[in-house]
XYZ file of C-alpha atoms in Angstrom:
304
model
C 0.000 0.000 0.000
C 0.979 3.615 -0.527
C 0.555 5.494 2.745
C 1.190 9.158 3.534
C 1.597 10.301 7.129
C 1.472 13.805 8.521
C 3.340 14.401 11.761
C 6.975 14.082 10.689
C 8.980 12.116 13.290
C 6.630 12.710 16.196
C 6.290 10.233 19.040
C 3.597 8.170 17.300
C 5.152 8.182 13.834
C 8.473 7.001 15.239
C 6.645 3.785 16.093
C 4.308 3.598 13.097
C 6.830 4.280 10.304
C 9.200 1.331 10.976
C 6.287 -1.081 11.374
C 4.739 -0.020 8.077
C 8.079 -0.200 6.259
C 8.772 -3.656 7.698
C 5.389 -4.755 6.308
C 6.561 -3.598 2.848
C 4.286 -0.570 2.557
C 5.463 2.491 0.611
C 5.470 5.237 3.230
C 5.665 8.980 2.626
C 6.159 11.235 5.648
C 5.302 14.927 5.499
C 7.732 17.133 7.407
C 8.186 20.879 7.583
C 11.848 20.463 8.517
C 14.333 19.656 5.742
C 16.843 18.576 8.368
C 14.631 15.574 9.204
C 14.680 14.234 5.659
C 17.716 12.050 6.252
C 16.300 10.567 9.457
C 12.996 9.776 7.737
C 14.750 8.130 4.803
C 16.943 6.153 7.198
C 13.739 4.486 8.405
C 12.943 3.431 4.848
C 10.304 6.082 4.148
C 10.175 8.945 1.656
C 10.240 12.489 3.045
C 7.931 15.112 1.538
C 9.100 18.518 2.740
C 6.398 21.183 2.959
C 3.797 22.705 5.261
C 0.302 21.645 6.255
C -0.946 25.065 5.170
C 0.181 24.516 1.563
C -2.875 22.928 0.003
C -1.284 22.433 -3.423
C 1.694 20.640 -1.846
C -0.619 18.385 0.170
C -2.819 17.585 -2.832
C 0.236 16.608 -4.839
C 1.599 14.500 -1.965
C -1.763 12.794 -1.382
C -2.327 11.928 -5.056
C -2.104 8.194 -5.724
C -2.058 7.261 -2.042
C -4.176 4.394 -0.709
C -4.566 6.019 2.706
C -3.626 9.325 4.350
C -3.005 9.913 8.059
C -3.900 13.377 9.324
C -2.914 15.010 12.592
C -2.492 18.497 13.999
C 1.070 19.515 14.761
C 2.959 22.717 15.355
C 1.537 25.980 16.674
C -2.112 26.998 16.463
C -1.658 30.767 16.562
C -3.732 32.869 18.923
C -7.063 31.135 18.248
C -7.120 27.311 18.340
C -10.625 27.069 16.908
C -10.124 29.313 13.895
C -6.814 27.591 13.207
C -8.370 24.131 13.487
C -11.186 24.986 11.088
C -8.768 26.540 8.601
C -6.496 23.494 8.726
C -9.408 21.095 8.264
C -10.587 23.040 5.209
C -7.093 22.834 3.705
C -7.030 19.087 4.331
C -10.498 18.696 2.844
C -9.615 20.499 -0.379
C -6.355 18.558 -0.745
C -8.051 15.199 -0.123
C -10.835 15.920 -2.597
C -8.402 17.187 -5.235
C -6.207 14.111 -4.804
C -9.161 11.722 -4.839
C -8.193 10.066 -1.547
C -10.639 7.374 -0.409
C -9.223 6.338 2.977
C -8.242 8.641 5.837
C -7.203 8.058 9.434
C -7.389 11.212 11.543
C -5.719 11.558 14.940
C -8.402 13.401 16.889
C -8.941 13.485 20.664
C -11.190 12.436 23.472
C -13.766 15.196 23.820
C -14.233 15.523 20.068
C -17.816 14.385 20.559
C -18.524 17.449 22.730
C -19.166 21.088 21.878
C -17.602 24.222 23.402
C -17.944 22.699 26.869
C -14.767 20.694 26.114
C -12.668 23.862 25.907
C -9.503 23.436 23.822
C -10.616 19.941 22.787
C -13.482 21.523 20.846
C -10.927 22.139 18.087
C -11.070 18.429 17.295
C -14.855 18.500 17.152
C -14.596 21.215 14.500
C -12.044 19.238 12.494
C -14.096 16.056 12.623
C -17.191 17.946 11.502
C -15.457 19.333 8.413
C -13.842 16.027 7.422
C -17.197 14.260 7.723
C -18.542 16.406 4.873
C -16.165 14.808 2.338
C -18.264 12.442 0.202
C -17.373 8.815 -0.515
C -14.619 8.754 2.113
C -13.727 5.977 4.518
C -12.819 8.013 7.583
C -11.474 6.594 10.845
C -11.144 8.931 13.818
C -8.657 7.924 16.515
C -9.438 9.665 19.797
C -6.661 9.273 22.379
C -7.159 10.400 25.960
C -4.702 12.756 27.618
C -1.089 11.926 26.838
C 1.114 10.677 29.672
C 3.571 13.260 28.349
C 1.322 16.076 29.583
C 2.471 15.168 33.095
C 6.020 16.265 32.208
C 4.739 19.830 32.605
C 5.032 19.260 36.372
C 8.734 18.380 36.365
C 9.971 21.891 37.112
C 7.803 22.397 40.203
C 8.510 18.883 41.453
C 12.205 19.666 41.289
C 11.900 23.165 42.749
C 9.070 22.827 45.295
C 8.458 19.096 45.630
C 4.930 19.930 44.501
C 2.453 19.479 41.673
C 0.239 22.514 41.171
C -3.133 21.940 39.517
C -6.560 23.543 39.506
C -8.257 20.144 39.682
C -8.503 18.002 42.800
C -6.041 15.160 43.470
C -8.862 12.606 43.679
C -10.056 13.323 40.114
C -9.663 10.203 37.991
C -8.395 10.671 34.435
C -7.295 8.397 31.609
C -3.850 8.671 30.036
C -2.229 7.102 26.997
C 1.276 6.323 25.731
C 2.318 6.782 22.087
C 2.849 3.058 21.597
C -0.737 2.346 22.617
C -1.988 4.972 20.150
C 0.193 3.418 17.453
C -1.387 0.043 18.149
C -4.791 1.549 17.328
C -3.616 3.569 14.324
C -1.680 0.844 12.499
C -4.500 -1.580 11.664
C -6.700 1.334 10.597
C -4.069 2.479 8.115
C -3.760 -0.926 6.497
C -7.502 -1.706 6.565
C -9.585 1.447 7.023
C -13.190 0.493 7.898
C -15.904 1.476 5.444
C -17.736 4.698 6.212
C -17.112 6.803 9.323
C -15.756 5.065 12.406
C -14.498 6.137 15.844
C -11.737 4.424 17.813
C -10.376 5.392 21.243
C -6.940 4.827 22.751
C -5.995 4.836 26.430
C -3.421 3.076 28.553
C -4.446 3.490 32.198
C -6.758 5.424 34.490
C -5.659 6.929 37.785
C -5.980 9.931 40.098
C -3.484 12.617 40.972
C -3.148 10.978 44.362
C -2.272 7.681 42.677
C 0.400 9.498 40.689
C 1.856 11.030 43.842
C 1.922 7.713 45.667
C 3.825 6.129 42.788
C 6.269 9.025 42.421
C 7.230 9.534 46.075
C 9.303 6.360 46.476
C 10.483 6.357 42.860
C 11.898 9.885 43.176
C 12.795 9.525 46.863
C 10.592 12.532 47.621
C 8.412 11.500 50.589
C 7.231 15.117 50.956
C 5.949 15.410 47.380
C 2.540 17.057 47.533
C -0.418 18.149 45.411
C -1.251 21.842 45.679
C -4.668 22.745 44.329
C -4.762 26.248 42.884
C -7.725 28.292 41.704
C -8.870 28.593 38.111
C -7.790 32.212 38.232
C -4.276 31.252 39.337
C -4.079 28.644 36.562
C -5.143 31.214 33.985
C -2.636 33.754 35.265
C 0.146 31.162 35.125
C -0.681 30.269 31.521
C -0.731 33.864 30.305
C 2.428 34.665 32.304
C 4.179 31.927 30.321
C 3.133 33.456 27.021
C 0.035 31.401 26.217
C -2.359 33.570 24.147
C -5.467 34.664 26.046
C -7.971 32.671 23.967
C -5.944 29.477 24.229
C -5.438 29.986 27.967
C -9.175 30.448 28.503
C -9.876 27.328 26.451
C -7.424 25.292 28.546
C -9.122 26.441 31.738
C -12.466 25.394 30.264
C -10.968 21.994 29.407
C -10.020 21.547 33.062
C -13.663 22.241 33.975
C -14.765 19.591 31.466
C -12.310 17.092 32.958
C -14.069 17.416 36.312
C -16.890 15.319 34.843
C -15.221 12.063 33.769
C -18.616 10.430 33.390
C -19.135 12.794 30.443
C -15.566 12.862 29.114
C -15.277 9.072 28.865
C -18.913 8.126 28.228
C -18.410 7.314 24.544
C -15.074 5.593 25.189
C -16.747 3.272 27.695
C -19.833 2.753 25.524
C -17.551 1.383 22.788
C -15.937 -1.048 25.281
C -12.469 0.297 24.523
C -9.724 -2.020 25.821
C -6.869 -0.475 27.772
C -3.400 -0.445 26.254
C -0.257 -1.951 27.718
C 1.620 0.991 29.280
C 0.445 1.347 32.856
C 1.146 4.005 35.479
C 3.985 1.935 36.954
C 5.651 1.776 33.531
C 5.296 5.507 32.954
C 6.733 6.312 36.382
C 10.013 4.719 35.277
C 10.084 7.074 32.281
C 9.213 9.962 34.599
C 12.126 9.143 36.873
C 14.466 9.238 33.884
C 13.051 12.613 32.833
C 13.442 13.926 36.396
C 17.114 12.952 36.213
C 17.522 14.745 32.890
C 17.721 11.603 30.787
C 16.066 11.750 27.356
C 13.933 14.372 25.642
C 10.666 14.622 27.523
C 8.176 17.490 27.376
C 4.447 18.069 27.555
C 2.260 18.097 24.437
C -0.787 20.372 24.414
C -2.494 22.785 22.046
C -0.570 25.507 23.834
C 2.810 24.116 22.785
C-alpha cells in the first residue's frame, strides 16, 4: 500500500513508520523540517518537505495514495478554533483534489462534545469538516490525555516538591502512551473500515493521588505534595508563560470539562475500549528518567 503520514517524526510516527516499512508498505512522511529528511529516509520512508498550510503541496503529496493519516502539529496561533477549522478546510480540499478514499485522523477524546470541552473543541470542529467529504472511509482515533502532559510538572517537582493543579487530586483521568496509540492507528491504516468510524486509545486510568503515591518512592521525595490552585491562578500562570489569552481560557475550560469524567469518557466506555499496555507503573520509570535529565521529555498540548 501507498501510505502518507502527517506528523513528521513525532512520538507516534516514530513507532508507526518502521512497522509499516517492515510490512513492505510504501510510506511517505510529510515534514516541515528539511533537516529531518535524512532521518525519515533512514527508516525506509520517503520524506515530503512542505507545510500543512500549503494545500497544493498536500494535494500533490496525497495523489495516488491508498490512505492518508492526518494530525495536527505545530503551533495553532492565537485562536485554536479558527486555526483548526482553517487546517481542516485545507485538508479537505487537498483530499478531494487528490481523490483520496481512505483517511485516518488523529483526533482526541472530547471531540464528541461542543464548546464545553474547551480546547478539545478544536477536534470537534475538524471532525465535523472532514465528515462532509463524500465517498470517504474516515477513521477517527481519539486518544485520551497523553502521559507526556504530566512532564509539565517536572519543574515544580524539582523546585518545590509539589504538583500545582486547579483540579482536585482525587479526580480520575485516563492517560495514553504513544505506543498504545500506534497500536490503534496501524491496523486502521492498512484496513480502514468502510464509512465513518471512531476508535479510542488509552493506557491506564488513575488519580493525581495515585500518581503522587507512585512518584514519592520512585523519586525519593516522601514530601511530594499536590497543591490545588484556583482557576484564576491557573489562567494567570498560563498567560504569564506566554500562552495567548484565547488558548489559555480554552485550557481552563478543558479543566472544567475534565471534572466530569462520566461525560468525558462516556463514549469511550460505551464502545468497550480495551486499555493499552503501558500502565502508570511503567510511565513512572520514564518519569524518573526525565526527572534525572535523561532523554527528551516534554508536555504536548495545544498551547505548545
